[in-house]
Coordinates of C-alpha atoms in Angstrom, one line a residue:
M1 CA -3.2 13.1 13.1
E2 CA -2.8 11.0 10.1
Q3 CA 0.9 9.6 9.7
L4 CA 3.3 11.7 7.5
G5 CA 4.9 10.0 4.6
A6 CA 9.2 10.3 5.2
D7 CA 9.8 13.4 2.9
G8 CA 7.0 15.0 6.2
W9 CA 4.2 15.3 3.5
E10 CA 0.5 13.1 3.4
H11 CA 0.9 11.2 0.1
D12 CA -2.8 10.4 -0.1
P13 CA -4.5 13.3 -1.1
A14 CA -7.5 12.7 0.0
K15 CA -6.2 12.7 3.7
A16 CA -3.6 15.5 3.1
L17 CA -7.1 18.1 3.2
A18 CA -8.0 17.0 6.3
A19 CA -5.0 16.8 7.8
A20 CA -3.9 20.2 7.4
S21 CA -5.4 22.4 10.0
T22 CA -3.0 19.7 12.3
V23 CA 0.6 20.6 10.2
E24 CA 0.9 24.3 10.3
D25 CA 3.9 24.3 12.9
H26 CA 5.3 21.4 11.1
L27 CA 8.9 22.0 9.3
F28 CA 9.0 21.0 5.1
P29 CA 12.7 19.2 4.0
L30 CA 14.0 21.7 1.0
V31 CA 11.4 20.5 -2.5
S32 CA 11.3 21.5 -5.9
V33 CA 8.2 21.3 -7.5
K34 CA 7.7 21.0 -11.4
F35 CA 4.5 20.5 -14.3
C36 CA 4.6 17.4 -15.7
H37 CA 6.0 18.9 -18.3
G38 CA 9.3 19.9 -16.7
A39 CA 9.0 23.7 -16.1
V40 CA 9.7 23.9 -11.6
I41 CA 6.7 25.7 -9.8
Y42 CA 9.0 26.1 -6.9
S43 CA 12.2 25.4 -5.0
G44 CA 12.7 26.4 -2.3
N45 CA 13.9 25.4 1.5
R46 CA 12.2 24.5 5.0
K47 CA 9.3 27.0 5.5
K48 CA 5.6 27.1 6.9
M49 CA 3.3 25.4 6.1
L50 CA 0.3 27.5 5.4
L51 CA -2.8 25.2 5.9
R52 CA -4.1 27.8 7.1
F53 CA -4.8 28.3 4.1
P54 CA -4.8 25.4 1.8
I55 CA -2.9 27.0 -0.9
L56 CA 0.3 25.0 -0.4
L57 CA -1.9 22.0 -0.9
C58 CA -2.0 23.0 -4.7
I59 CA 2.0 22.1 -4.9
I60 CA 2.7 19.2 -2.3
P61 CA 2.0 16.4 -2.8
L62 CA -0.9 17.3 -5.6
F63 CA 1.2 17.9 -8.5
E64 CA 2.7 14.7 -7.8
W65 CA -0.8 13.1 -7.5
L66 CA -2.3 15.3 -11.5
C67 CA 1.3 14.5 -12.7
L68 CA 0.4 10.2 -11.3
L69 CA -3.5 10.7 -12.6
A70 CA -2.2 11.9 -16.5
T71 CA 0.1 9.5 -16.4
T72 CA -0.7 6.2 -15.6
T73 CA -4.2 6.5 -15.3
S74 CA -6.9 6.5 -17.9
A75 CA -9.1 9.3 -18.7
K76 CA -11.3 10.5 -16.0
V77 CA -14.1 11.9 -18.5
P78 CA -14.1 11.6 -22.1
A79 CA -14.0 15.1 -22.9
I80 CA -13.2 18.8 -21.1
I81 CA -15.2 21.6 -22.7
V82 CA -14.4 24.9 -22.1
F83 CA -17.0 28.3 -22.5
G84 CA -14.9 31.4 -22.0
D85 CA -12.8 34.3 -22.2
S86 CA -9.3 35.4 -22.5
S87 CA -8.7 33.1 -19.4
V88 CA -9.7 29.8 -21.5
D89 CA -9.5 31.4 -25.2
A90 CA -6.9 28.8 -26.7
G91 CA -6.8 31.0 -30.1
N92 CA -10.6 31.0 -31.2
N93 CA -10.0 34.8 -31.7
N94 CA -7.5 34.2 -34.2
F95 CA -9.9 33.4 -36.8
I96 CA -12.8 36.7 -36.3
P97 CA -12.4 40.2 -37.0
T98 CA -10.7 41.7 -33.7
V99 CA -8.0 43.3 -32.3
A100 CA -7.7 41.3 -29.1
R101 CA -5.8 38.8 -30.4
S102 CA -1.9 37.3 -29.2
N103 CA -1.5 35.1 -31.6
F104 CA 1.9 36.6 -32.2
V105 CA 5.3 36.9 -29.9
P106 CA 6.1 37.2 -26.9
Y107 CA 2.6 35.4 -26.3
G108 CA 3.4 31.6 -27.0
R109 CA 7.4 31.6 -26.3
D110 CA 6.8 29.2 -23.5
F111 CA 4.7 26.9 -25.3
E112 CA 5.7 23.8 -26.7
G113 CA 7.5 24.9 -29.9
G114 CA 8.2 28.2 -28.7
K115 CA 5.2 29.6 -30.9
P116 CA 2.0 32.0 -30.2
T117 CA -1.3 30.0 -30.2
G118 CA -3.7 32.7 -29.1
R119 CA -3.2 31.1 -25.8
F120 CA -2.9 34.8 -23.3
S121 CA 0.2 33.8 -22.0
N122 CA 4.2 32.5 -22.5
G123 CA 2.3 29.0 -21.9
R124 CA -0.6 27.0 -21.3
I125 CA -3.6 28.2 -19.8
P126 CA -5.3 26.8 -17.1
T127 CA -7.7 24.2 -18.9
D128 CA -4.9 22.6 -20.6
F129 CA -3.3 21.7 -17.5
I130 CA -6.8 20.1 -15.8
S131 CA -7.0 19.0 -19.3
E132 CA -3.9 17.0 -18.5
A133 CA -4.7 16.1 -14.9
F134 CA -8.0 14.4 -16.0
G135 CA -5.8 12.1 -18.7
I136 CA -7.1 13.3 -21.2
K137 CA -4.6 15.5 -23.6
P138 CA -2.2 18.2 -22.9
Y139 CA -3.9 21.1 -24.9
I140 CA -7.9 21.8 -25.5
P141 CA -7.5 23.4 -28.9
P142 CA -9.9 26.0 -29.8
Y143 CA -12.8 25.3 -32.4
L144 CA -12.4 27.6 -35.1
D145 CA -9.1 27.0 -35.8
P146 CA -8.6 24.9 -39.3
K147 CA -6.1 22.7 -38.4
Y148 CA -8.5 20.3 -35.9
N149 CA -11.2 18.0 -36.9
I150 CA -14.2 16.3 -35.2
S151 CA -12.0 13.0 -34.5
D152 CA -9.6 16.1 -32.1
F153 CA -12.3 18.0 -30.7
A154 CA -14.0 14.3 -28.8
T155 CA -11.8 14.4 -26.5
G156 CA -11.9 18.6 -25.5
V157 CA -12.1 21.7 -27.0
T158 CA -12.6 25.5 -26.2
F159 CA -15.8 27.8 -27.7
A160 CA -13.9 30.3 -25.7
S161 CA -12.8 34.1 -27.1
A162 CA -10.7 36.6 -24.9
A163 CA -12.2 39.6 -24.1
T164 CA -16.3 38.7 -24.0
G165 CA -18.6 38.1 -21.5
Y166 CA -21.8 36.9 -19.6
D167 CA -23.1 40.7 -21.4
N168 CA -23.6 41.0 -24.9
A169 CA -22.4 44.7 -24.8
T170 CA -19.5 43.5 -23.8
S171 CA -18.5 41.5 -26.1
D172 CA -19.4 44.1 -28.9
I173 CA -16.7 46.6 -27.5
L174 CA -13.9 44.8 -29.0
S175 CA -16.0 42.4 -31.9
V176 CA -15.5 39.1 -30.0
I177 CA -17.7 36.4 -29.6
P178 CA -21.1 36.3 -26.9
L179 CA -21.5 33.8 -24.9
W180 CA -24.7 32.4 -26.8
K181 CA -22.7 32.1 -30.0
Q182 CA -20.1 29.8 -28.2
L183 CA -23.6 28.6 -27.1
E184 CA -24.6 27.9 -30.9
Y185 CA -20.9 26.3 -32.1
Y186 CA -21.7 23.9 -29.5
M187 CA -24.5 22.7 -30.7
G188 CA -22.7 22.3 -34.2
Y189 CA -19.9 20.4 -32.3
Q190 CA -22.5 17.5 -31.1
K191 CA -23.9 17.2 -34.9
K192 CA -20.3 16.8 -35.5
L193 CA -19.2 14.5 -32.6
S194 CA -22.9 12.8 -33.4
T195 CA -21.3 12.2 -36.7
Y196 CA -18.3 10.8 -36.0
V197 CA -19.2 8.7 -32.7
G198 CA -23.5 7.7 -33.6
E199 CA -25.7 9.2 -31.9
N200 CA -25.8 7.2 -28.9
R201 CA -22.2 7.6 -28.0
A202 CA -22.6 11.4 -28.8
K203 CA -24.8 11.4 -26.1
E204 CA -22.8 9.7 -23.7
T205 CA -20.1 11.3 -24.6
I206 CA -21.3 14.7 -23.4
A207 CA -23.1 13.3 -20.1
K208 CA -19.6 12.2 -19.1
S209 CA -17.5 15.3 -20.7
L210 CA -17.0 17.8 -18.0
H211 CA -18.0 21.4 -18.9
I212 CA -16.2 24.6 -18.2
I213 CA -17.6 27.8 -18.2
S214 CA -14.8 31.0 -17.2
L215 CA -15.6 34.2 -17.7
G216 CA -17.7 37.9 -16.1
T217 CA -13.8 39.9 -15.8
N218 CA -14.3 41.3 -18.9
D219 CA -18.2 42.3 -18.0
F220 CA -17.0 44.8 -14.2
L221 CA -13.6 46.2 -15.7
E222 CA -13.8 46.1 -19.7
N223 CA -17.6 46.9 -19.7
Y224 CA -18.9 48.3 -16.9
Y225 CA -16.5 50.6 -14.3
A226 CA -14.7 51.6 -17.8
I227 CA -17.4 52.7 -20.5
P228 CA -19.1 55.7 -19.8
G229 CA -22.8 56.2 -20.1
G230 CA -22.8 52.1 -20.4
R231 CA -24.3 49.3 -17.8
A232 CA -23.1 51.5 -14.8
S233 CA -25.7 54.1 -16.0
Q234 CA -28.0 51.3 -16.1
Y235 CA -27.6 49.0 -12.8
T236 CA -25.8 49.6 -9.1
P237 CA -23.0 47.3 -8.9
S238 CA -25.1 44.5 -6.9
E239 CA -27.9 44.8 -9.8
Y240 CA -25.2 44.1 -12.4
Q241 CA -23.9 41.2 -10.9
N242 CA -27.6 39.7 -10.4
F243 CA -27.9 40.3 -13.5
L244 CA -24.6 38.9 -15.3
S245 CA -26.0 35.9 -13.0
G246 CA -29.1 35.4 -13.9
I247 CA -27.5 35.3 -17.9
A248 CA -25.4 32.3 -16.2
E249 CA -28.5 31.0 -15.0
N250 CA -29.8 30.5 -18.4
F251 CA -26.4 29.8 -20.1
I252 CA -25.7 26.5 -17.3
K253 CA -30.1 25.9 -17.5
K254 CA -29.6 25.7 -21.5
L255 CA -26.1 23.2 -21.3
Y256 CA -28.6 20.9 -19.4
G257 CA -30.9 21.3 -21.4
L258 CA -28.6 20.0 -24.5
G259 CA -27.3 17.1 -22.3
A260 CA -24.6 18.2 -19.7
R261 CA -24.4 16.9 -16.9
K262 CA -21.1 17.8 -15.3
I263 CA -20.4 21.3 -15.2
S264 CA -18.5 23.8 -13.5
L265 CA -18.9 27.1 -13.0
G266 CA -16.2 29.4 -12.4
G267 CA -15.3 32.2 -10.2
L268 CA -13.3 35.5 -10.1
P269 CA -10.4 36.3 -9.5
P270 CA -9.1 39.3 -7.1
M271 CA -9.9 41.8 -10.3
G272 CA -7.9 44.4 -8.3
C273 CA -5.1 43.3 -8.1
L274 CA -4.2 42.8 -12.0
P275 CA -1.2 44.7 -12.7
L276 CA -3.6 46.7 -14.9
E277 CA -5.5 48.1 -12.1
R278 CA -2.5 47.9 -9.5
T279 CA -0.3 50.8 -11.8
T280 CA -3.1 52.6 -12.2
N281 CA -3.7 52.9 -8.1
F282 CA -1.6 56.0 -7.8
A283 CA -4.1 57.1 -4.7
G284 CA -4.0 53.9 -3.3
G285 CA 0.3 53.5 -3.2
N286 CA -0.2 50.9 -6.2
E287 CA -1.7 48.2 -3.6
C288 CA -4.4 46.4 -5.1
V289 CA -7.9 48.0 -5.7
S290 CA -10.2 47.0 -2.6
N291 CA -12.9 47.9 -4.3
Y292 CA -13.3 45.3 -7.8
N293 CA -12.1 42.9 -5.1
D294 CA -14.8 43.4 -3.1
I295 CA -16.6 43.5 -6.5
A296 CA -15.8 39.6 -7.2
L297 CA -16.4 38.7 -3.6
E298 CA -20.0 39.9 -4.0
F299 CA -19.9 38.3 -7.5
N300 CA -18.5 34.4 -6.1
D301 CA -21.0 34.3 -3.9
K302 CA -23.8 35.1 -5.8
L303 CA -22.8 32.8 -8.2
N304 CA -21.9 29.8 -5.5
K305 CA -25.3 30.5 -4.5
L306 CA -26.7 29.8 -8.2
T307 CA -24.8 27.2 -8.2
A308 CA -26.4 25.6 -4.6
K309 CA -29.7 26.6 -6.2
L310 CA -29.3 24.7 -9.5
K311 CA -27.7 21.3 -8.3
K312 CA -31.6 21.9 -6.0
K313 CA -33.6 21.8 -9.9
L314 CA -31.8 20.3 -12.0
P315 CA -32.1 16.5 -11.6
R316 CA -29.1 14.7 -12.0
V317 CA -26.1 17.3 -12.7
R318 CA -23.3 17.3 -11.1
L319 CA -22.6 21.4 -10.8
V320 CA -20.1 22.5 -8.8
F321 CA -17.9 25.9 -8.1
S322 CA -14.7 26.3 -9.3
N323 CA -13.7 29.6 -7.3
P324 CA -9.6 30.8 -8.2
Y325 CA -9.6 33.9 -6.1
D326 CA -8.2 32.5 -2.9
A327 CA -5.3 30.9 -4.6
L328 CA -4.8 34.0 -7.0
L329 CA -4.4 36.4 -4.3
H330 CA -2.2 34.1 -1.9
V331 CA -0.2 33.8 -3.7
V332 CA 0.1 37.3 -5.2
K333 CA 0.5 38.4 -2.1
R334 CA 3.0 35.8 -0.8
P335 CA 4.9 34.5 -4.2
N336 CA 8.2 34.0 -2.7
E337 CA 6.3 31.1 -1.3
Y338 CA 5.8 29.6 -4.9
G339 CA 8.9 30.7 -6.4
F340 CA 7.9 34.2 -7.7
Q341 CA 9.9 37.3 -7.7
V342 CA 7.2 39.8 -9.0
S343 CA 3.4 40.1 -8.6
S344 CA 2.9 43.8 -8.4
M345 CA 3.6 44.3 -12.4
A346 CA 4.0 41.6 -15.1
C347 CA 6.2 40.0 -17.2
C348 CA 5.8 41.7 -20.9
A349 CA 7.0 45.3 -22.0
T350 CA 6.4 47.6 -19.4
G351 CA 4.3 45.2 -17.0
M352 CA 2.1 48.1 -16.4
F353 CA -0.6 48.2 -18.8
E354 CA 0.9 46.5 -21.7
M355 CA -1.6 43.2 -23.6
G356 CA -3.0 42.6 -26.9
Y357 CA -0.6 44.1 -29.4
A358 CA 1.3 46.4 -27.0
C359 CA 2.6 43.3 -26.2
S360 CA 4.7 42.9 -28.4
R361 CA 7.8 41.8 -30.5
A362 CA 8.8 45.6 -30.2
S363 CA 8.8 44.9 -26.7
L364 CA 11.9 46.5 -24.9
F365 CA 11.5 45.1 -21.5
S366 CA 9.5 42.2 -21.0
C367 CA 11.3 39.7 -18.6
M368 CA 13.6 36.7 -19.8
D369 CA 12.3 34.5 -17.1
A370 CA 8.3 35.0 -17.3
S371 CA 8.4 31.1 -13.7
K372 CA 9.5 34.3 -12.1
Y373 CA 5.9 36.6 -12.8
V374 CA 2.7 35.6 -11.3
F375 CA 1.6 38.3 -14.2
W376 CA 2.5 38.1 -17.9
D377 CA 1.0 40.4 -19.5
S378 CA -0.9 43.4 -17.2
F379 CA -4.7 41.0 -17.3
H380 CA -2.9 37.6 -17.8
P381 CA -1.1 34.9 -15.0
T382 CA 1.9 33.2 -16.6
E383 CA 1.9 29.5 -17.7
K384 CA 3.8 28.2 -13.9
T385 CA 0.7 30.9 -12.2
N386 CA -1.6 29.3 -14.5
G387 CA -0.5 25.5 -13.4
I388 CA -0.8 26.5 -9.9
L389 CA -4.4 28.0 -9.9
A390 CA -5.3 25.0 -12.5
N391 CA -4.4 22.8 -10.0
Y392 CA -5.9 24.2 -7.0
V393 CA -9.4 24.3 -8.7
V394 CA -9.0 20.4 -9.1
Y395 CA -8.2 19.7 -5.9
N396 CA -10.7 21.8 -4.0
A397 CA -13.8 21.7 -6.5
L398 CA -13.2 18.9 -9.6
A399 CA -12.1 16.2 -7.5
Q400 CA -14.9 14.8 -7.4
F401 CA -15.3 14.2 -11.5
L402 CA -12.1 12.3 -11.0
H403 CA -14.6 9.2 -10.2

């Protein structure tokens, strides 16, 4: 086994995972771990390091490592470019006619300045943390926000839209930005970037930038299982998964054709463990809905295989599958290991079904301290959880782009 530091932790992140299986029974001293911006994400006394399931590596020494990257090194990629749904929407929906918005309190109450931005959380979302970990900036701006321009977008931008999906029928439900439109915005962004830095430098920036794709949950929970006579009448669950993975494949190929070479394809979370699903699972004792979790696992397996397939087909592409499923499930099942007190219900309002406008200033029952909750509203994690998930993904999937 590698020699551990005096505090009991392997401080070389490259060796930490390799040492994991040999330190299961090691007891560690009192620890208190913070985000780079100061929010405590874990505080606890001696606990066994649960490295049969290496999620705790996300906490120590990972947070120290990522903070070090963010504060003492130059940017590892020139920009982070984001496509997806509410998991990575920083406020684009504020500027389109849709009810799928969160640009009002109490959303954003723990964001810098305490102002709502359109992020579906009390603070930052995963891509904000990823950007910071890569040494770029702590927030990725939304493309449609007029207060930002190409000088801001040159180092990172999100085209994501809450309530969208791979399936155009999903984005039609709440009139949000479909994936094909996000691609059109990306093409427009490339033209602006060429004007701003020159054509050759713009092409180099695109090739070296990290492109993140994060969506799919809405295709199942907002569309397939929610719309009678819709996709469920056309496809079996497996067929619908194939339909969606085909769209994902075409989208990645189009990104590649536009010059992208570093791409992260995100997987689904354990959808059945979202508060909205648990609190309505009366027959199951308000536990996670196993059917939805099984669907997520099956779809993730197909996306993982798609990633392997495209890596063989697309020359010089660096494509990774970033899977948050295991990390979030572990946090939900063992919240105390991460300093949480509640994982079955959300912080906002009653914590059972509210999100968007139902989670508003008028909500009388919202919790006082979101850091004690895994979920902010019935569908979306708190900032603290987002940080844990982001760091898990960086360490287990995106680390190759740090070199």
